[in-house]
Coordinates of C-alpha atoms (C1' of nucleotides) in Angstrom, one line a residue:
Chain A
X722 CA 0.0 0.0 0.0
X723 CA 1.3 3.4 -0.9
X724 CA 1.3 6.1 1.6
X725 CA -2.2 7.6 2.1
X726 CA -2.6 10.9 0.4
X727 CA -2.6 13.9 2.7
X728 CA -5.5 15.9 1.4
X729 CA -6.9 14.8 -1.9
X730 CA -8.8 18.0 -2.4
X731 CA -5.7 20.1 -1.9
X732 CA -3.7 17.9 -4.2
X733 CA -6.4 18.3 -6.9
X734 CA -6.4 22.1 -6.5
X735 CA -2.6 22.2 -6.8
X736 CA -2.8 20.0 -9.9
X737 CA -5.5 22.0 -11.6
X738 CA -3.7 25.3 -10.8
X739 CA -0.5 24.0 -12.2
X740 CA -2.1 22.5 -15.3
X741 CA -3.6 25.9 -16.2
X742 CA -0.5 27.9 -15.2
X743 CA 1.9 25.7 -17.2
X744 CA -0.3 26.0 -20.3
X745 CA -0.8 29.7 -19.8
X746 CA 2.8 30.7 -19.1
X747 CA 5.0 27.7 -19.8
X748 CA 6.8 25.3 -17.5
X749 CA 10.0 27.2 -16.6
X750 CA 8.2 30.5 -16.3
X751 CA 5.7 29.3 -13.8
X752 CA 6.9 29.4 -10.2
X753 CA 5.7 27.0 -7.4
X754 CA 4.8 30.1 -5.4
X755 CA 2.3 31.2 -8.1
X756 CA 0.8 27.8 -8.4
X757 CA 0.3 27.4 -4.7
X758 CA -1.1 30.9 -4.4
X759 CA -3.6 30.0 -7.2
X760 CA -4.5 26.9 -5.2
X761 CA -5.1 29.0 -2.1
X762 CA -2.0 27.9 -0.1
X763 CA 1.5 29.0 0.6
X764 CA 4.4 27.6 -1.3
X765 CA 6.0 25.6 1.6
X766 CA 3.2 23.0 1.6
X767 CA 3.9 22.0 -1.9
X768 CA 6.4 19.2 -1.1
X769 CA 3.9 17.4 1.0
X770 CA 2.0 16.7 -2.2
X771 CA 4.6 16.4 -4.9
X772 CA 8.3 15.4 -4.7
X773 CA 9.4 18.1 -7.2
X774 CA 8.2 20.6 -9.8
X775 CA 9.1 18.1 -12.5
X776 CA 6.9 15.5 -10.9
X777 CA 4.1 18.0 -10.9
X778 CA 4.5 18.7 -14.6
X779 CA 4.4 15.0 -15.3
X780 CA 1.2 14.6 -13.2
X781 CA -0.5 17.5 -15.1
X782 CA 0.4 15.9 -18.4
X783 CA -0.9 12.5 -17.4
X784 CA -4.1 14.1 -16.3
X785 CA -4.5 15.9 -19.6
X786 CA -4.1 12.6 -21.4
X787 CA -7.1 11.1 -19.7
X788 CA -9.7 11.0 -22.4
X789 CA -12.5 12.4 -20.3
X790 CA -10.3 15.3 -19.2
X791 CA -9.4 16.3 -22.7
X792 CA -10.0 20.0 -22.5
X793 CA -11.6 20.7 -25.9
X794 CA -13.5 17.5 -26.6
X795 CA -15.3 16.6 -23.4
X796 CA -18.8 16.8 -24.9
X797 CA -18.4 15.5 -28.4
X798 CA -18.0 11.8 -27.6
X799 CA -21.5 11.3 -28.9
X800 CA -20.4 12.2 -32.4
X801 CA -18.6 10.0 -34.9
X802 CA -17.4 9.9 -38.4
X803 CA -16.9 13.1 -40.3
X804 CA -19.1 15.1 -37.9
X805 CA -16.6 14.2 -35.1
X806 CA -13.7 15.2 -37.3
X807 CA -15.3 18.5 -38.2
X808 CA -16.2 19.3 -34.6
X809 CA -12.6 18.7 -33.5
X810 CA -11.2 20.9 -36.3
X811 CA -13.6 23.7 -35.5
X812 CA -13.1 23.6 -31.8
X813 CA -9.3 23.3 -32.0
X814 CA -8.8 26.0 -34.5
X815 CA -11.2 28.4 -32.7
X816 CA -10.8 31.9 -31.5
X817 CA -11.6 30.7 -28.0
X818 CA -8.8 28.1 -28.1
X819 CA -6.3 30.7 -29.4
X820 CA -7.3 33.2 -26.6
X821 CA -7.5 30.7 -23.7
X822 CA -4.3 28.6 -23.7
X823 CA -4.7 27.8 -20.0
X824 CA -7.8 25.8 -20.8
X825 CA -6.6 24.3 -24.1
X826 CA -4.4 21.6 -25.6
X827 CA -0.9 21.4 -24.1
X828 CA 0.8 20.8 -27.4
X829 CA 0.8 24.3 -28.7
X830 CA 1.9 25.8 -25.4
X831 CA 4.4 23.2 -24.3
X832 CA 5.4 21.5 -27.5
X833 CA 8.5 23.6 -28.1
X834 CA 9.6 23.8 -24.5
X835 CA 9.3 20.3 -23.1
X836 CA 11.6 18.5 -25.5
X837 CA 14.4 20.7 -24.0
X838 CA 13.5 19.9 -20.4
X839 CA 15.6 17.1 -18.8
X840 CA 13.8 14.0 -17.9
X841 CA 11.8 13.5 -21.1
X842 CA 8.5 15.1 -20.0
X843 CA 7.7 15.5 -23.7
X844 CA 6.9 11.8 -23.9
X845 CA 3.6 12.6 -22.4
X846 CA 3.1 15.3 -25.0
X847 CA 4.0 12.9 -27.8
X848 CA 1.4 10.5 -26.4
X849 CA -1.1 13.3 -26.6
X850 CA -0.3 13.9 -30.3
X851 CA -0.5 10.2 -31.1
X852 CA -3.8 9.8 -29.2
X853 CA -5.3 12.7 -31.0
X854 CA -4.1 11.4 -34.4
X855 CA -5.5 7.9 -33.6
X856 CA -8.8 9.3 -32.7
X857 CA -9.0 11.3 -35.9
X858 CA -7.7 8.4 -38.0
X859 CA -10.6 6.2 -36.6
X860 CA -13.1 8.6 -38.0
X861 CA -11.5 9.8 -41.3
X862 CA -12.6 8.4 -44.7
X863 CA -10.2 6.3 -46.7
X864 CA -8.3 3.1 -45.9
X865 CA -6.4 2.7 -42.7
X866 CA -3.0 3.7 -43.8
X867 CA -4.2 6.8 -45.7
X868 CA -6.4 7.8 -42.7
X869 CA -3.5 7.5 -40.3
X870 CA -1.3 9.6 -42.5
X871 CA -3.9 12.2 -42.9
X872 CA -4.6 12.2 -39.2
X873 CA -1.0 12.9 -38.4
X874 CA -0.7 15.8 -40.7
X875 CA -4.0 17.1 -39.4
X876 CA -2.7 17.1 -35.8
X877 CA 0.3 19.1 -37.1
X878 CA -2.0 21.6 -38.8
X879 CA -4.1 22.0 -35.7
X880 CA -1.1 22.6 -33.4
X881 CA 0.6 24.9 -35.9
X882 CA -2.6 26.8 -36.5
X883 CA -2.9 27.7 -32.8
X884 CA 0.8 28.5 -32.4
X885 CA 1.0 30.8 -35.3
X886 CA -2.4 32.4 -34.6
X887 CA -1.2 33.3 -31.1
X888 CA 1.8 35.2 -32.5
X889 CA -0.5 37.2 -34.7
X890 CA -2.3 40.3 -33.6
X891 CA -6.0 39.8 -32.8
X892 CA -7.4 41.4 -35.9
X893 CA -5.5 39.0 -38.2
X894 CA -6.0 35.9 -36.1
X895 CA -9.6 35.2 -37.2
X896 CA -8.9 35.1 -40.9
X897 CA -5.8 33.0 -40.3
X898 CA -7.7 30.4 -38.3
X899 CA -10.4 30.3 -41.0
X900 CA -7.7 29.5 -43.6
X901 CA -6.4 26.7 -41.4
X902 CA -9.9 25.3 -40.8
X903 CA -10.5 25.2 -44.5
X904 CA -7.3 23.3 -45.3
X905 CA -8.0 21.0 -42.4
X906 CA -11.4 20.1 -43.7
X907 CA -10.1 19.6 -47.2
X908 CA -7.1 17.6 -46.0
X909 CA -9.4 15.5 -43.9
X910 CA -11.4 14.6 -47.0
X911 CA -14.5 16.4 -45.8
X912 CA -16.8 18.4 -48.1
X913 CA -16.3 22.1 -47.9
X914 CA -19.2 23.5 -46.0
X915 CA -19.5 27.0 -44.5
X916 CA -16.4 29.2 -44.0
Chain B
X64 CA 25.3 60.5 -36.3
X65 CA 24.8 57.6 -34.0
X66 CA 27.6 56.5 -31.7
X67 CA 30.1 54.4 -33.6
X68 CA 29.9 50.7 -33.0
X69 CA 32.6 49.4 -30.7
X70 CA 33.6 46.3 -32.5
X71 CA 31.4 45.2 -35.4
X72 CA 32.9 41.8 -35.4
X73 CA 32.2 41.2 -31.8
X74 CA 28.7 42.4 -32.1
X75 CA 28.0 40.1 -35.0
X76 CA 29.5 37.1 -33.0
X77 CA 27.2 37.9 -30.0
X78 CA 24.2 38.3 -32.3
X79 CA 24.9 35.0 -34.1
X80 CA 25.5 33.1 -30.8
X81 CA 22.3 34.5 -29.4
X82 CA 20.3 33.7 -32.5
X83 CA 21.3 30.1 -32.4
X84 CA 21.0 29.8 -28.6
X85 CA 17.5 31.3 -28.5
X86 CA 16.3 28.9 -31.2
X87 CA 18.0 25.9 -29.5
X88 CA 16.9 26.5 -25.9
X89 CA 14.3 29.3 -25.9
X90 CA 14.6 32.9 -24.8
X91 CA 14.2 32.8 -21.0
X92 CA 16.2 29.6 -20.7
X93 CA 19.3 31.1 -22.4
X94 CA 21.5 33.1 -20.2
X95 CA 23.7 36.0 -21.3
X96 CA 26.6 34.2 -19.8
X97 CA 26.1 31.3 -22.2
X98 CA 25.7 33.6 -25.1
X99 CA 28.9 35.5 -24.4
X100 CA 30.8 32.3 -23.8
X101 CA 29.7 31.0 -27.1
X102 CA 30.9 34.3 -28.7
X103 CA 34.3 33.9 -27.0
X104 CA 33.9 36.6 -24.4
X105 CA 32.9 37.1 -20.8
X106 CA 29.5 38.2 -19.8
X107 CA 30.4 41.7 -18.5
X108 CA 31.1 43.1 -22.0
X109 CA 27.6 42.4 -23.2
X110 CA 26.2 45.8 -22.3
X111 CA 28.7 47.6 -24.4
X112 CA 26.9 46.1 -27.4
X113 CA 23.3 45.8 -26.5
X114 CA 21.2 47.7 -23.9
X115 CA 19.4 44.6 -22.6
X116 CA 18.6 41.0 -23.2
X117 CA 15.3 42.0 -24.7
X118 CA 17.0 44.2 -27.2
X119 CA 19.2 41.4 -28.2
X120 CA 16.2 39.2 -28.8
X121 CA 14.7 41.8 -31.0
X122 CA 17.9 42.2 -33.0
X123 CA 18.1 38.4 -33.6
X124 CA 14.5 38.4 -34.8
X125 CA 15.1 41.3 -37.1
X126 CA 18.1 39.7 -38.6
X127 CA 16.2 36.4 -39.1
X128 CA 13.6 38.4 -41.0
X129 CA 16.1 39.6 -43.6
X130 CA 15.3 37.5 -46.7
X131 CA 18.9 36.7 -47.5
X132 CA 19.4 35.5 -44.0
X133 CA 16.4 33.2 -44.0
X134 CA 17.9 30.0 -42.6
X135 CA 16.3 27.4 -44.7
X136 CA 15.8 29.1 -48.0
X137 CA 19.1 30.8 -48.8
X138 CA 19.8 29.0 -52.0
X139 CA 16.4 28.5 -53.5
X140 CA 15.8 32.0 -54.7
X141 CA 16.5 30.8 -58.2
X142 CA 13.3 28.7 -58.1
X143 CA 9.8 29.8 -58.7
X144 CA 6.2 28.5 -59.0
X145 CA 5.4 25.1 -57.7
X146 CA 9.1 24.1 -57.7
X147 CA 9.7 26.8 -55.2
X148 CA 6.8 25.8 -53.1
X149 CA 7.8 22.1 -53.2
X150 CA 11.3 23.0 -52.2
X151 CA 10.2 25.1 -49.2
X152 CA 7.9 22.3 -48.0
X153 CA 10.6 19.6 -48.3
X154 CA 13.2 21.7 -46.5
X155 CA 11.0 23.0 -43.8
X156 CA 9.5 19.6 -43.0
X157 CA 12.8 17.8 -43.1
X158 CA 14.6 15.6 -40.6
X159 CA 17.4 18.1 -40.6
X160 CA 15.2 21.0 -39.6
X161 CA 13.6 18.9 -36.9
X162 CA 17.0 17.9 -35.5
X163 CA 18.7 21.3 -35.8
X164 CA 16.5 24.0 -34.2
X165 CA 19.4 26.3 -33.7
X166 CA 19.8 26.7 -37.4
X167 CA 16.1 26.7 -38.3
X168 CA 13.0 28.8 -38.4
X169 CA 12.3 30.7 -35.2
X170 CA 8.5 30.1 -35.4
X171 CA 8.5 26.5 -34.1
X172 CA 11.0 27.2 -31.3
X173 CA 9.8 30.6 -30.1
X174 CA 6.2 30.8 -31.4
X175 CA 4.7 29.7 -28.1
X176 CA 7.1 31.6 -25.8
X177 CA 7.4 35.0 -27.2
X178 CA 3.7 36.0 -27.1
X179 CA 4.1 35.7 -23.3
X180 CA 7.2 37.9 -23.1
X181 CA 6.5 41.5 -22.2
X182 CA 7.3 44.1 -24.9
X183 CA 5.7 42.3 -27.9
X184 CA 8.7 40.6 -29.3
X185 CA 6.3 38.3 -31.0
X186 CA 5.5 41.0 -33.5
X187 CA 8.7 40.1 -35.3
X188 CA 7.7 36.5 -35.3
X189 CA 4.3 37.3 -36.7
X190 CA 6.0 39.2 -39.5
X191 CA 8.1 36.1 -40.2
X192 CA 4.9 34.1 -40.5
X193 CA 3.3 36.7 -42.8
X194 CA 6.4 37.0 -45.0
X195 CA 6.6 33.2 -45.4
X196 CA 2.9 33.1 -46.3
X197 CA 3.2 35.9 -48.8
X198 CA 6.2 34.2 -50.4
X199 CA 4.2 31.0 -50.8
X200 CA 1.1 32.8 -52.0
X201 CA 3.0 34.4 -54.8
X202 CA 3.9 31.0 -56.1
X203 CA 0.8 28.9 -55.4
X204 CA -1.7 28.1 -58.1
X205 CA -5.2 29.6 -58.0
X206 CA -6.5 33.1 -57.8
X207 CA -5.1 35.6 -55.3
X208 CA -7.5 35.1 -52.4
X209 CA -7.4 31.3 -52.7
X210 CA -3.6 31.3 -52.9
X211 CA -3.3 33.6 -49.8
X212 CA -5.6 31.4 -47.8
X213 CA -3.8 28.2 -48.7
X214 CA -0.5 29.8 -48.0
X215 CA -1.5 30.8 -44.5
X216 CA -2.7 27.3 -43.7
X217 CA 0.5 25.9 -45.2
X218 CA 2.6 28.0 -42.9
X219 CA 0.6 26.6 -40.0
X220 CA 1.2 23.1 -41.2
X221 CA 4.9 23.7 -41.6
X222 CA 5.3 25.1 -38.1
X223 CA 3.0 22.5 -36.5
X224 CA 4.8 19.7 -38.3
X225 CA 8.1 20.7 -36.8
X226 CA 6.8 21.4 -33.3
X227 CA 5.0 18.0 -33.1
X228 CA 7.9 16.1 -34.8
X229 CA 10.2 17.4 -32.1
X230 CA 8.1 16.0 -29.3
X231 CA 8.1 12.6 -30.9
X232 CA 10.9 10.1 -30.5
X233 CA 13.3 9.8 -33.4
X234 CA 12.0 6.6 -34.8
X235 CA 8.5 8.0 -35.3
X236 CA 9.5 11.5 -36.5
X237 CA 10.4 10.5 -40.1
X238 CA 7.0 9.0 -40.9
X239 CA 5.2 11.8 -39.2
X240 CA 7.1 14.4 -41.3
X241 CA 6.4 12.5 -44.4
X242 CA 2.6 12.6 -43.6
X243 CA 2.9 16.4 -43.1
X244 CA 4.8 16.8 -46.4
X245 CA 2.2 14.9 -48.3
X246 CA -0.7 17.0 -46.9
X247 CA 1.3 20.1 -47.5
X248 CA 1.8 19.3 -51.2
X249 CA -1.8 18.3 -51.6
X250 CA -3.0 21.4 -49.8
X251 CA -0.8 23.6 -51.9
X252 CA -2.4 22.2 -55.0
X253 CA 0.8 20.4 -56.2
X254 CA 0.7 17.1 -57.9
X255 CA 1.7 14.2 -55.6
X256 CA 5.1 13.1 -56.5
X257 CA 7.4 10.8 -54.5
X258 CA 6.9 10.2 -50.8
Chain C
dT1322 C1' -18.2 13.4 28.2
dG1323 C1' -13.5 14.5 29.1
dT1324 C1' -8.6 14.4 29.0
dA1325 C1' -3.9 13.3 26.9
dC1326 C1' -1.5 12.4 23.3
dA1327 C1' -0.3 11.4 18.3
dT1328 C1' -0.8 12.6 13.8
dC1329 C1' -1.7 15.5 10.1
dA1330 C1' -1.9 19.8 6.8
dG1331 C1' -0.2 23.8 6.0
dT1332 C1' 2.9 28.1 7.4
dG1333 C1' 6.7 31.0 6.7
dA1334 C1' 11.5 31.8 7.3
dA1335 C1' 15.8 30.3 5.4
dC1336 C1' 19.2 28.0 2.1
dG1337 C1' 21.8 27.9 -2.3
dC1338 C1' 21.9 29.0 -6.8
dG1339 C1' 21.7 31.3 -11.2
dC1340 C1' 20.3 35.2 -13.7
dG1341 C1' 20.2 40.2 -15.6
dT1342 C1' 22.6 44.2 -14.8
dT1343 C1' 26.2 47.5 -13.1
dC1344 C1' 30.7 49.2 -12.6
dA1345 C1' 35.6 50.0 -11.4
dC1346 C1' 39.4 48.5 -13.6
dT1347 C1' 43.1 46.6 -17.2
dG1348 C1' 45.5 46.3 -21.2
dA1349 C1' 45.7 47.5 -26.0
dT1350 C1' 45.1 50.7 -29.7
dG1351 C1' 45.2 55.2 -31.8
dT1352 C1' 46.5 60.2 -32.0
dA1353 C1' 49.0 64.8 -31.1
dC1354 C1' 53.0 66.9 -31.3
Chain D
dT929 C1' 61.1 57.8 -34.2
dG930 C1' 59.5 58.8 -29.6
dT931 C1' 56.8 60.2 -25.8
dA932 C1' 52.3 61.4 -23.4
dC933 C1' 47.8 61.0 -23.3
dA934 C1' 43.0 59.8 -24.5
dT935 C1' 40.0 56.4 -26.0
dC936 C1' 38.4 51.9 -26.6
dA937 C1' 37.0 46.8 -25.8
dG938 C1' 36.7 43.5 -22.8
dT939 C1' 37.3 41.6 -17.7
dG940 C1' 35.6 39.9 -13.5
dA941 C1' 33.7 41.0 -9.1
dA942 C1' 29.5 42.5 -7.1
dC943 C1' 24.4 43.8 -6.7
dG944 C1' 19.5 42.5 -6.2
dC945 C1' 16.2 39.4 -7.1
dG946 C1' 13.4 35.3 -7.8
dC947 C1' 13.3 30.5 -7.9
dG948 C1' 13.3 25.4 -6.2
dT949 C1' 13.8 23.2 -2.1
dT950 C1' 14.2 22.3 3.0
dC951 C1' 12.7 22.5 7.6
dA952 C1' 11.3 23.8 12.3
dC953 C1' 7.1 25.0 13.8
dT954 C1' 1.8 25.8 14.6
dG955 C1' -2.9 24.9 14.9
dA956 C1' -6.4 21.5 13.9
dT957 C1' -8.1 16.9 13.8
dG958 C1' -8.5 12.2 15.3
dT959 C1' -8.0 8.4 18.6
dA960 C1' -7.3 5.8 23.3
dC961 C1' -8.9 5.1 27.4

DNA sequence: TGTACATCAGTGAACGCGCGTTCACTGATGTAC
DNA sequence: TGTACATCAGTGAACGCGCGTTCACTGATGTAC
């Protein structure tokens, strides 16, 4: 039996605060002090819940990989086929996702930083990319190999669409995202519907 | 007349070292000490050349926006039309670019970090994205509006392809990049040639 | 119900350490005469 | 050609500051009897 958790509620608050802060400001730029403040505590108590900042990062990524926790896709499990694919494209490449990194996918925010952090935390990110590609592949038209290929490129387009849209000023972001959504639908083999 | 530069060669060495280090390790994670060491000097002399670390970042981005300095495209100015587009896609989404961030495009490495840094250094990155999109649009098939749209999404796919491929382990990166290249060619309206 | 004690969760001060920045100084180079 | 001096480029020690981590301590909760 592992040691009993101290306070499950506190641990969950720390984990949630960290998950949002890492996505909003990056891993290195987020201090434990800020995380604990957001969780309503002082920084000293942190080490009763997690052995290190690196372990906290790992825990946030594991949690984000739980399907039911997936930030953007919680309520679209009822869909399937091209309606599912279209919904993922539209939610991922949305203005809301661009503007709220703290509530979005960790790939655009942490994808560039984590491969440089010692201890391979980017493995969890790679798993996220592969899971998303597998989900898309299951619902794309075409045979298996073609669908898998398209799904991989689609993930890249989603991630890159958000990364680039976040560097652009607000008034250019919307048109940019629309262009990305259009290529995503075409690349996915979906019929072009509305803009 | 502005003050005469101290040592143009030293300044250029600092700028080059910083440009590579920022792309390799990110902006915040790169110390002035490391940059000056790479330039063959001690850290104290830095402020004779640049007023601050932020100004150094700005200078590196401006330099990377000079067309003739563009890291990946130096020797393809002779091409045009779909051959140019195909060459950009193949070089950008290459194993070499994935493996050598310090010599590559700043968008995948700094795209997520700079929008969070105070002082809007990401404006220079946005300019990079727009310049690349404009270059592609000039050589894509289709009318102006369509070409511009496709070019924007293409930039997103290029950037996202490298970001995601860098999170993946080496043995999966090659197939992933190939998938991205294929969708990029299709999305650009090019005929599918070899893998 | 009441008392004594053990355990628990969180506090806040303190520790190294590295970073951006400053600055007095050194040695080399250039110029005046 | 030689001397005296000013200027320049880079050195290295020092400064605050913030961060990850540690730890002695406090107050609250639970349990034994």
